[in-house]
GROMACS .gro file of C-alpha atoms in nm:
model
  404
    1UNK     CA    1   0.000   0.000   0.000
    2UNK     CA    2   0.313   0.224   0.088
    3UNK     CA    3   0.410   0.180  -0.253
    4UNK     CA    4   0.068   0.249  -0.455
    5UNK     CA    5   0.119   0.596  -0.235
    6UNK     CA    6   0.432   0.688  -0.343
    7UNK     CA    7   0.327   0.608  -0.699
    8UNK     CA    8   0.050   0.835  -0.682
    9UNK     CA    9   0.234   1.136  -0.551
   10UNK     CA   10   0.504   1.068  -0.800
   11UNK     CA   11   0.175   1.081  -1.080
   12UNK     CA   12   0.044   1.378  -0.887
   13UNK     CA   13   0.381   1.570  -0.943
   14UNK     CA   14   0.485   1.434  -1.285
   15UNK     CA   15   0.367   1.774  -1.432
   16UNK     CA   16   0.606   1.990  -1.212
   17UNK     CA   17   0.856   1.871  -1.322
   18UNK     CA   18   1.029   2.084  -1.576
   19UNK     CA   19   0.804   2.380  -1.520
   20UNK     CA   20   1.075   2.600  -1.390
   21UNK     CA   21   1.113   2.934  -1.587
   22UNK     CA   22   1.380   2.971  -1.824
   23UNK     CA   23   1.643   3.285  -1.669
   24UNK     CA   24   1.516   3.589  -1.750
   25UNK     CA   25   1.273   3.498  -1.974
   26UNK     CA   26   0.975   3.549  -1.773
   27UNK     CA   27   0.765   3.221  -1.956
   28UNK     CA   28   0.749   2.895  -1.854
   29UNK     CA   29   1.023   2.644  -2.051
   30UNK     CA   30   0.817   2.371  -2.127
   31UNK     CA   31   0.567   2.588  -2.334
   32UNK     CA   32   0.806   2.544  -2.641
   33UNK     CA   33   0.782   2.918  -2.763
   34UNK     CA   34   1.069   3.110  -2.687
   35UNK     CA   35   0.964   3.509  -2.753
   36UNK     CA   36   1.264   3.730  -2.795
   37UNK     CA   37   1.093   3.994  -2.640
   38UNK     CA   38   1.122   3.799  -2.316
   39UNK     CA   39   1.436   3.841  -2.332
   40UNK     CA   40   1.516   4.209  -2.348
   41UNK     CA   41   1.430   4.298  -2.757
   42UNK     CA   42   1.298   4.633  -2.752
   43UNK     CA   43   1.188   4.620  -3.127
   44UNK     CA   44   1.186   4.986  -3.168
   45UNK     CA   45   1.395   4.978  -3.472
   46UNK     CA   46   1.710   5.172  -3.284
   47UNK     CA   47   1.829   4.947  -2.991
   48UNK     CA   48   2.073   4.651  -3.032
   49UNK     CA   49   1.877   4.350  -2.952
   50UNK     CA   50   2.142   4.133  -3.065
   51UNK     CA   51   2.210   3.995  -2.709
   52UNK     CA   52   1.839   3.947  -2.640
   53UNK     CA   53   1.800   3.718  -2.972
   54UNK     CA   54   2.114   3.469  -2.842
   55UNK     CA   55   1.978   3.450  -2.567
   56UNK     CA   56   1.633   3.321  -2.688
   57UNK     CA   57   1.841   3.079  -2.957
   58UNK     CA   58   2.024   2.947  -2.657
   59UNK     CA   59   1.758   2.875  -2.417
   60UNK     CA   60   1.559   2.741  -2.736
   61UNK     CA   61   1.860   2.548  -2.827
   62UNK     CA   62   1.926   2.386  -2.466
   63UNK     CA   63   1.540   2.288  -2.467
   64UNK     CA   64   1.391   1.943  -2.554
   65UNK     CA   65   1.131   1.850  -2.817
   66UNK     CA   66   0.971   2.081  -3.088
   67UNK     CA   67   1.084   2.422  -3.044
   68UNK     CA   68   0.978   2.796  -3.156
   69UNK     CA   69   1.138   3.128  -3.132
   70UNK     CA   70   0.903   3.419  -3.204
   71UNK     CA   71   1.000   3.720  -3.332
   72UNK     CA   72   0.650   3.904  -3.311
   73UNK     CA   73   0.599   4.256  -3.506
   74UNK     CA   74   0.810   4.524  -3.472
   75UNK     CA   75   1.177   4.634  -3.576
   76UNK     CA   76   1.508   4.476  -3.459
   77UNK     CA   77   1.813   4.606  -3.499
   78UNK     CA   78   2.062   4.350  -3.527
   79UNK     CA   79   2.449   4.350  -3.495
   80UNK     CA   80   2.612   4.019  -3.648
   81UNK     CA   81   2.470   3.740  -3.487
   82UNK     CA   82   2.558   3.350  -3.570
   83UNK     CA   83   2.240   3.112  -3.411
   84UNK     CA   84   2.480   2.788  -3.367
   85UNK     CA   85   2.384   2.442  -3.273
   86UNK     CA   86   2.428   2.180  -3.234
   87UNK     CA   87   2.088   2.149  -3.092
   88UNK     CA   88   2.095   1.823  -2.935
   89UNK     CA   89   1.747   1.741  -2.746
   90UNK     CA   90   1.584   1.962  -2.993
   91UNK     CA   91   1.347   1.753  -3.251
   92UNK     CA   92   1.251   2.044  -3.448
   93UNK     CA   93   1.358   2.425  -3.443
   94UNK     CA   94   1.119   2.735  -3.587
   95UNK     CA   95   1.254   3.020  -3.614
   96UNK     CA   96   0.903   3.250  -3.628
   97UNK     CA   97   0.967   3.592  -3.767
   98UNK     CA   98   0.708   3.812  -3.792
   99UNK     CA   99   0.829   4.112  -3.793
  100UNK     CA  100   1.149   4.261  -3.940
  101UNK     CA  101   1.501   4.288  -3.869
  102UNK     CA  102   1.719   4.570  -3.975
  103UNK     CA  103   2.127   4.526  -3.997
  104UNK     CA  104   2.349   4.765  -3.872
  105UNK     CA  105   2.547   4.997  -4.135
  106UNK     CA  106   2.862   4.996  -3.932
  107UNK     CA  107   3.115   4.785  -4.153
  108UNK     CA  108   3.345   4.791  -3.827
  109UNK     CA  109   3.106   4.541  -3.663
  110UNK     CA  110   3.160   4.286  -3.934
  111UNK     CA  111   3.502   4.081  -4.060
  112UNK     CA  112   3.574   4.020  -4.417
  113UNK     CA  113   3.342   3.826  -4.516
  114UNK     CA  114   3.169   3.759  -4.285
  115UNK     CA  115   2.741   3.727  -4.288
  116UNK     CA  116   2.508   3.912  -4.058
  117UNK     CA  117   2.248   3.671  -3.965
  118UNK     CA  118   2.364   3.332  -3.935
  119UNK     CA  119   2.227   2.977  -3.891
  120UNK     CA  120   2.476   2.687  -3.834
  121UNK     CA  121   2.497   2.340  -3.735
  122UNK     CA  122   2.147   2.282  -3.676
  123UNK     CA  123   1.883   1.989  -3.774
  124UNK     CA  124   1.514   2.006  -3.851
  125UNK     CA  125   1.547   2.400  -3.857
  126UNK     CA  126   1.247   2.631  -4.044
  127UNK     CA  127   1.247   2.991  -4.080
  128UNK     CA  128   0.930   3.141  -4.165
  129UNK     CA  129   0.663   3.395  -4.065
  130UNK     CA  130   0.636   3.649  -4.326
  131UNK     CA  131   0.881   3.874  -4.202
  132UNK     CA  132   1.175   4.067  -4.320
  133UNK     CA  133   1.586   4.084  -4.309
  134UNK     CA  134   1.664   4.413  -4.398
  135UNK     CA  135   1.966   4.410  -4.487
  136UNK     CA  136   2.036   4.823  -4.523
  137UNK     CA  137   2.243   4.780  -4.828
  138UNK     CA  138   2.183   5.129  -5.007
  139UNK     CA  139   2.403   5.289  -4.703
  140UNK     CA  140   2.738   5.085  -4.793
  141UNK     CA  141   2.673   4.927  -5.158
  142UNK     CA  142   2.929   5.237  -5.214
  143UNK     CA  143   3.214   5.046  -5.061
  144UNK     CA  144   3.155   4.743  -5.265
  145UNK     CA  145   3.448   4.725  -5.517
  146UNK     CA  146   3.429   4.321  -5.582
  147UNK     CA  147   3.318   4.446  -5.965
  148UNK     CA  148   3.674   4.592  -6.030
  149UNK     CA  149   3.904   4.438  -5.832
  150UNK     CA  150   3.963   4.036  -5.823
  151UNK     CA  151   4.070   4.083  -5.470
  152UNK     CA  152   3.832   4.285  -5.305
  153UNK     CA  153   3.678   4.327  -4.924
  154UNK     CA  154   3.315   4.124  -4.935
  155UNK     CA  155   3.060   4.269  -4.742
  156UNK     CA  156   2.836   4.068  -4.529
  157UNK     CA  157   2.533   3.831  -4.693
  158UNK     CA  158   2.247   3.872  -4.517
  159UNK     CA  159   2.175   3.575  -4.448
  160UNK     CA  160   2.336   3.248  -4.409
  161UNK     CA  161   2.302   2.870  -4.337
  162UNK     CA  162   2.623   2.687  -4.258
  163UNK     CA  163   2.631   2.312  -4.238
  164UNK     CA  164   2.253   2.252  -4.146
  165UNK     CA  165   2.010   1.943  -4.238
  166UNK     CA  166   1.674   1.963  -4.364
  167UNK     CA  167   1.614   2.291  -4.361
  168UNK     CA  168   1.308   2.492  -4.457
  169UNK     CA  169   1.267   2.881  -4.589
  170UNK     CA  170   0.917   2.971  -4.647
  171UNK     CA  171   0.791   3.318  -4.703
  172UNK     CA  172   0.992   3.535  -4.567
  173UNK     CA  173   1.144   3.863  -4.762
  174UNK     CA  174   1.518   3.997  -4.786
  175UNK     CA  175   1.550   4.355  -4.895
  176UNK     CA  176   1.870   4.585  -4.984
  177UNK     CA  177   2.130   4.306  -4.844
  178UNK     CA  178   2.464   4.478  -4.845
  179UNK     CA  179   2.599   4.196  -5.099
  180UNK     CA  180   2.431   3.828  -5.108
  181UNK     CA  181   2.092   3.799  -4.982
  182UNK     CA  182   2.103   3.444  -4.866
  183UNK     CA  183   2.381   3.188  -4.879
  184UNK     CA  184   2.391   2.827  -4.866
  185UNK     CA  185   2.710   2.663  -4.756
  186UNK     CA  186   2.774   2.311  -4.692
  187UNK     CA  187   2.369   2.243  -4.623
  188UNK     CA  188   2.197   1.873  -4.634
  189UNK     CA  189   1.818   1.901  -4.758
  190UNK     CA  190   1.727   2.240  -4.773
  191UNK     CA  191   1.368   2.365  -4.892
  192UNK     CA  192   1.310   2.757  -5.019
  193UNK     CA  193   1.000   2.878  -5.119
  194UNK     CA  194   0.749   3.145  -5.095
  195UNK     CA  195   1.090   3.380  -5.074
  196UNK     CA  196   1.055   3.732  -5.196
  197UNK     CA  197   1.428   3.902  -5.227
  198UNK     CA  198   1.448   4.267  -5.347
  199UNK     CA  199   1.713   4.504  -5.408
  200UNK     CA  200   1.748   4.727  -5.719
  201UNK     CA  201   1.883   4.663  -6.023
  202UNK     CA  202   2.231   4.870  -6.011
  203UNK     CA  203   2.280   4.736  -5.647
  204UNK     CA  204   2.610   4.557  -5.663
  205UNK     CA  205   2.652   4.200  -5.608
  206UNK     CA  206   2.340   4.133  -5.499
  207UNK     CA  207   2.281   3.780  -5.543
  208UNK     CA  208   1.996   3.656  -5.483
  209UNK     CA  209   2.028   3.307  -5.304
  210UNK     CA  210   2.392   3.183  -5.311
  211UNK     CA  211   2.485   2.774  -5.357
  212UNK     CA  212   2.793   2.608  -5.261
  213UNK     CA  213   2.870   2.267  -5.135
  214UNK     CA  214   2.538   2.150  -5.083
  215UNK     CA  215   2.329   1.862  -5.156
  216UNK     CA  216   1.961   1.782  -5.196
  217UNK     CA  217   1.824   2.147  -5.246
  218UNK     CA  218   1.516   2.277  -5.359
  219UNK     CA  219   1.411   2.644  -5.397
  220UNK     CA  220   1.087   2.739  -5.588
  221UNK     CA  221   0.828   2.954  -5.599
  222UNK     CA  222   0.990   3.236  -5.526
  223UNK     CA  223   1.047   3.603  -5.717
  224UNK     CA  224   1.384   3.726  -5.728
  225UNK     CA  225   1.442   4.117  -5.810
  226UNK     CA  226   1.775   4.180  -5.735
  227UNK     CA  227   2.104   4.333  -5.903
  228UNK     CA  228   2.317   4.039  -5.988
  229UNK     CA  229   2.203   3.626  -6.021
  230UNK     CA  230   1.857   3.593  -5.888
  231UNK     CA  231   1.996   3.217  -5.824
  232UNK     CA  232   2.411   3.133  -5.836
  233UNK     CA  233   2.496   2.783  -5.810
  234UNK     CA  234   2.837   2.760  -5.741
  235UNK     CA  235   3.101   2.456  -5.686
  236UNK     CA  236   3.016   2.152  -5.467
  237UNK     CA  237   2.661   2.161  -5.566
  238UNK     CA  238   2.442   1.797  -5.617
  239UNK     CA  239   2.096   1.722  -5.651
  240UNK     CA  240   1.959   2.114  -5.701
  241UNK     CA  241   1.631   2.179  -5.836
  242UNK     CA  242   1.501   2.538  -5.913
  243UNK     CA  243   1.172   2.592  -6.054
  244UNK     CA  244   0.908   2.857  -6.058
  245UNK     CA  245   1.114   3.135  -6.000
  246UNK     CA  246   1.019   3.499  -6.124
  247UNK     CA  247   1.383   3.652  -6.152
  248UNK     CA  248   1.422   4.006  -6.274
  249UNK     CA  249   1.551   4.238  -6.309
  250UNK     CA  250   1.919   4.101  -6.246
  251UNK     CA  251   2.160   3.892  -6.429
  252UNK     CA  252   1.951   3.590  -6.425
  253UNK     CA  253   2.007   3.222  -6.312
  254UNK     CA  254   2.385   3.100  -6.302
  255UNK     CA  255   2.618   2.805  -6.271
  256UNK     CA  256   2.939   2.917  -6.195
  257UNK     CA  257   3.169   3.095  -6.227
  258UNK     CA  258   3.359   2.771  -6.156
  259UNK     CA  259   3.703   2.675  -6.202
  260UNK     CA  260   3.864   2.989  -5.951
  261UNK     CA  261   3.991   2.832  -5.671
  262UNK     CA  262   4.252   2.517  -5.579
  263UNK     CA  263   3.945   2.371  -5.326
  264UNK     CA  264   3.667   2.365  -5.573
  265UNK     CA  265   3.441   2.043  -5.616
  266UNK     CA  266   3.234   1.876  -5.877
  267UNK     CA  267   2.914   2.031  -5.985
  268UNK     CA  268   2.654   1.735  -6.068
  269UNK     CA  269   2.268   1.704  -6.153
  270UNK     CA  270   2.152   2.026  -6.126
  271UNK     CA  271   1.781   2.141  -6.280
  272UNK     CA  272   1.620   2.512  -6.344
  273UNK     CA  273   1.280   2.454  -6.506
  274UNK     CA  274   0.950   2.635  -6.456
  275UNK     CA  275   1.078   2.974  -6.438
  276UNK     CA  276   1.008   3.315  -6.652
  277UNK     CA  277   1.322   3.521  -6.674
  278UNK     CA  278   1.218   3.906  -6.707
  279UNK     CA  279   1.418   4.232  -6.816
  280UNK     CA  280   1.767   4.060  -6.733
  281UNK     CA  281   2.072   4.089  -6.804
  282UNK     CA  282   2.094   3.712  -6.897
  283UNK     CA  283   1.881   3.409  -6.909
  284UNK     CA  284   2.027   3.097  -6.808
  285UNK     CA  285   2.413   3.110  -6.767
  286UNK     CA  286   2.698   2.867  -6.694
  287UNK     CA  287   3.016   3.051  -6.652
  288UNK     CA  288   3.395   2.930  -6.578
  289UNK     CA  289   3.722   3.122  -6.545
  290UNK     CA  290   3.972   3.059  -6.783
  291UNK     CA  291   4.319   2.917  -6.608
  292UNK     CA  292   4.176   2.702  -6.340
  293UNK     CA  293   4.408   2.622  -6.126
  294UNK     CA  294   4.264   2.219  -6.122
  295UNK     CA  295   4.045   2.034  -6.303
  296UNK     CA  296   3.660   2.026  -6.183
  297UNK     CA  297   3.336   1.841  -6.360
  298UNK     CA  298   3.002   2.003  -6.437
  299UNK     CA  299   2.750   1.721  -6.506
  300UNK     CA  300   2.392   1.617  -6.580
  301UNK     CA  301   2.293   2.043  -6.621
  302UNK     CA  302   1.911   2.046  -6.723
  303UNK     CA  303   1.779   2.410  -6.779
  304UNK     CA  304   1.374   2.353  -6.928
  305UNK     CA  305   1.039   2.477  -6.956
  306UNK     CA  306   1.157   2.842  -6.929
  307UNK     CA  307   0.995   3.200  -7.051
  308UNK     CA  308   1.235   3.463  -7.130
  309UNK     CA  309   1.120   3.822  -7.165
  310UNK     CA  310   1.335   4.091  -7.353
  311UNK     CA  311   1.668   3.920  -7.216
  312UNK     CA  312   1.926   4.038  -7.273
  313UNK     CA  313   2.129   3.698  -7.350
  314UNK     CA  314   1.886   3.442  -7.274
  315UNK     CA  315   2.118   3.105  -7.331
  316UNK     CA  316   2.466   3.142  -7.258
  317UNK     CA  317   2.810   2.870  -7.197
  318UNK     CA  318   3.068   3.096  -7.137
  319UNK     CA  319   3.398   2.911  -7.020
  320UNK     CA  320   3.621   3.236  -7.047
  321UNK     CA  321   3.482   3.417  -6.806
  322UNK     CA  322   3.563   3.733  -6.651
  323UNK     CA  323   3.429   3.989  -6.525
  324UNK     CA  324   3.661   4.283  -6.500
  325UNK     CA  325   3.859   4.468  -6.785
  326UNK     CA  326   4.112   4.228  -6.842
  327UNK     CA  327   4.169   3.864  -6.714
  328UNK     CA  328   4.472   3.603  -6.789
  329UNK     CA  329   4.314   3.391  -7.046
  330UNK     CA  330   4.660   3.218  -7.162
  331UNK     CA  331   4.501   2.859  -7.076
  332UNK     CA  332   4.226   2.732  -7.115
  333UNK     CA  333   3.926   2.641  -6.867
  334UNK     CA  334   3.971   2.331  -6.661
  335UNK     CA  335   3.622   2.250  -6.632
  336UNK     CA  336   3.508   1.977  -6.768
  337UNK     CA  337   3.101   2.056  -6.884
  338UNK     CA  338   2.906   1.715  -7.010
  339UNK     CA  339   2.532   1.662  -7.073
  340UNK     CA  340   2.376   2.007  -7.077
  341UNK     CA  341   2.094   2.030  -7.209
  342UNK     CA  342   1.816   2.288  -7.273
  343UNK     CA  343   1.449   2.245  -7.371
  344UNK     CA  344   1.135   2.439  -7.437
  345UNK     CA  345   1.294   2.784  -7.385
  346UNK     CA  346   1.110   3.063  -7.530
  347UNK     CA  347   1.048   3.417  -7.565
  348UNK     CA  348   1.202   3.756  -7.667
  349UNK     CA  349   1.588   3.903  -7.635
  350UNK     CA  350   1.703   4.229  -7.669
  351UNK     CA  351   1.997   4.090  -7.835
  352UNK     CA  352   2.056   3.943  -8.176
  353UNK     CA  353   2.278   3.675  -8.071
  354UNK     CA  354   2.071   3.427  -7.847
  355UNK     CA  355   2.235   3.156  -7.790
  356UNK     CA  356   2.587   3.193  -7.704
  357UNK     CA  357   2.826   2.834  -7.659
  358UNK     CA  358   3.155   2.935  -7.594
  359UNK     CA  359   3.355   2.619  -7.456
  360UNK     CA  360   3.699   2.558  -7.333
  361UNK     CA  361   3.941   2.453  -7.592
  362UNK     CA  362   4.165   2.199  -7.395
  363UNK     CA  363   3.850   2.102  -7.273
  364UNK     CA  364   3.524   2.107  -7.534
  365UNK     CA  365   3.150   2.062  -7.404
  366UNK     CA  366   3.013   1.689  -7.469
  367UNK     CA  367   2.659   1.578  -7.479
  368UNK     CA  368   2.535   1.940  -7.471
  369UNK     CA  369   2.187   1.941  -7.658
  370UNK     CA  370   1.928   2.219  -7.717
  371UNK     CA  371   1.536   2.080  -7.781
  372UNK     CA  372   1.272   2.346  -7.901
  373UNK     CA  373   1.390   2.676  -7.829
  374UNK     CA  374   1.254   2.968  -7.966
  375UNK     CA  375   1.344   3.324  -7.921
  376UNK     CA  376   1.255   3.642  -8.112
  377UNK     CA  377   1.482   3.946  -8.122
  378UNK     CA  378   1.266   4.238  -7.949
  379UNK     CA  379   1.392   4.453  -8.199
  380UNK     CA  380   1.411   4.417  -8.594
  381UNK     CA  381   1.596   4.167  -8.757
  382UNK     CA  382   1.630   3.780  -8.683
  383UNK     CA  383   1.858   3.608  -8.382
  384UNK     CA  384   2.139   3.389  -8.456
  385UNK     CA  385   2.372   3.162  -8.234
  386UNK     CA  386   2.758   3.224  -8.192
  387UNK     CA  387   2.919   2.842  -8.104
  388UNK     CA  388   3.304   2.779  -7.994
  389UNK     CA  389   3.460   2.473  -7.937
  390UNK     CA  390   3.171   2.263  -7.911
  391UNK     CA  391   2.975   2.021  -8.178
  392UNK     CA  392   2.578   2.074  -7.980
  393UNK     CA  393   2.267   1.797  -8.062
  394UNK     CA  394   1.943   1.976  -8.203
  395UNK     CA  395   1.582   1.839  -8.236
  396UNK     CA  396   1.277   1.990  -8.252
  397UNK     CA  397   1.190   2.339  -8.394
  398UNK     CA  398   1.538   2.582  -8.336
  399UNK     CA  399   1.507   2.964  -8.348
  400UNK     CA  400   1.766   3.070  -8.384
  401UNK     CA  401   1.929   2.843  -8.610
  402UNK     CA  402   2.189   2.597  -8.484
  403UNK     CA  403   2.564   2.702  -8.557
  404UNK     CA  404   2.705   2.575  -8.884
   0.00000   0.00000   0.00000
């Protein structure tokens, strides 16, 4: 009978347990919800609150179970903050944002390089709630002088994931970021959508969302206005699928540039379908740098079911790239590009020549195929194609015509 007693007052206090409040928080831990204003944010748009949002990650992140950090409405300013895990009780991690976060202007606070808002090291993480990272770009875009010089000072991306699995983005905005909007490095099962980025059109290296060493990611249905790539898919990539993307203006969707750097990795399977492409610079892109310094793969590249409207180079292998005045183009690329292909692509382009195949010469294109395209100069006259190194399939109805 002693025992049946004991059993019941252990049932009786069961719920107590854990009910403790979280230090200076003010709300009771085991709720889940972790609300940054708990934790000191003023959200008035001109006091740090950097220290109040680490402070909700790391209570969040030293929970148990399914977790949430809110972000209700209101402005943040936010110095550079990095929202590490691992996470290791934590089943799932939400970051809520509902209202919007503004960046500091002070270059000081940031290194070279370095992002303002980032996520690392963390499973099962989604960021969502319609709000906005304001990245307050207009202030220092004049500093930016990665367009001239090869060796230039970055300035921060707005936002970054480092090294996380399955990950989800879901409508949220970025606006002005001060160079990338959102970066993906080293991430496992990622999944954008509903993403609106804006900057304008002259703002400089504005990428929209940023690729590199990542597997299994999916971004779609988002629209992309930006000054540089609405989507860059650098080295390391596998298994990326864009579709339904709006992107313009900006300089369209790109592979590459590739072949820079000693560390780069294979770029393999990669799709951009289901997209319209609008005022641009360019359409679909892949771009490598003469001279590599080692020799890299690009394979499986599948770019279909695309709209292009007054582009300004809507189909475009370019494997001496550069983007400055002048560029050592003694050798050639090292990249090795192989099954490319590009179907049902159509629309208008502000230039005459629309399809432009410029491959490496130590290193030619192979299996690179273009099905049904059709694009109409905006202006008078009829488009051609411009081809180099490279002996492309054709089937279906070509316009312009294939490269003799």
């Amino acid at each position: 009978m002693e025992i049946v007693k004991q059993m019941l007052l252990l049932l009786l206090c069961f719920p107590c347990h854990g009910m403790g409040t979280t230090a200076g928080s003010g709300k009771d831990k085991s709720s889940g919800t972790f609300d940054v204003k708990d934790f000191g944010a003023k959200a008035n748009g001109m006091s740090d609150d950097s220290k109040a949002f680490l402070a909700a990650w790391d209570a969040a992140c030293k929970s148990s179970g399914k977790v949430k950090i809110l972000v209700p409405s209101g402005t943040y300013l936010l110095n550079p903050v990095k929202f590490s895990g691992p996470c290791r009780d934590v089943q799932t991690l939400e970051f809520m944002l509902q209202g919007t976060l503004k960046a500091t202007t002070d270059l000081n606070k940031f290194g070279n390089g370095e992002g303002w808002v980032q996520f690392g090291r963390v499973d099962g993480l989604t960021v969502t709630g319609g709000g906005t990272f304001d990245g307050q770009g207009a202030v220092t875009w004049p500093y930016n002088k990665c367009r001239k010089e090869k060796n230039c000072k970055v300035l921060p991306t707005s936002v970054k994931f480092v090294n996380t699995n399955n990950t989800i983005v879901k409508d949220i905005t970025s606006l002005n970021s001060k160079f990338f909007h959102m970066a993906l490095l080293g991430c496992h099962n990622f999944k954008g959508s509903g993403i609106t980025i804006t900057a304008p059109a002259t703002s400089p290296n504005t990428d929209g969302i940023h690729l590199e060493g990542n597997s299994g990611v999916t971004i779609a249905s988002s629209k992309i206005r930006t000054g540089d790539d609405c989507v860059s898919i650098g080295h390391g990539n596998s298994f990326v699928t864009i579709s339904g993307i709006t992107c313009g203006p900006g300089r369209g969707i790109s592979v590459g540039s590739l072949g820079r750097y000693k560390d780069e990795e294979d770029v393999q399977n990669i799709v951009v379908k289901d997209s319209k492409l609008i005022g641009t610079m360019n359409g679909v892109r892949v771009k490598t740098w003469a001279n590599s310094p080692v020799k890299t793969s690009a394979i499986n590249m599948t770019f279909e079911n695309l709209v292009m409207r007054n582009v300004g180079n809507p189909i475009v292998i370019d494997q001496t790239y550069c983007p400055y005045d002048k560029c050592d183009n003694s050798v050639w690329s090292k990249v090795k590009l192989t099954d490319v292909h590009f179907r049902n692509i159509k629309g208008t382009t502000t230039s005459p020549v629309a399809v432009t195949l410029k491959c490496s010469k130590g290193m030619p294109c192979e299996k690179l195929s273009l099905h049904d395209v059709n694009l109409q100069h905006a202006g008078p006259g009829n488009t051609s194609s411009t081809c180099l190194n490279v002996k492309a399939e054709y089937s279906g109805t070509n316009n312009p015509p294939p490269c003799e």
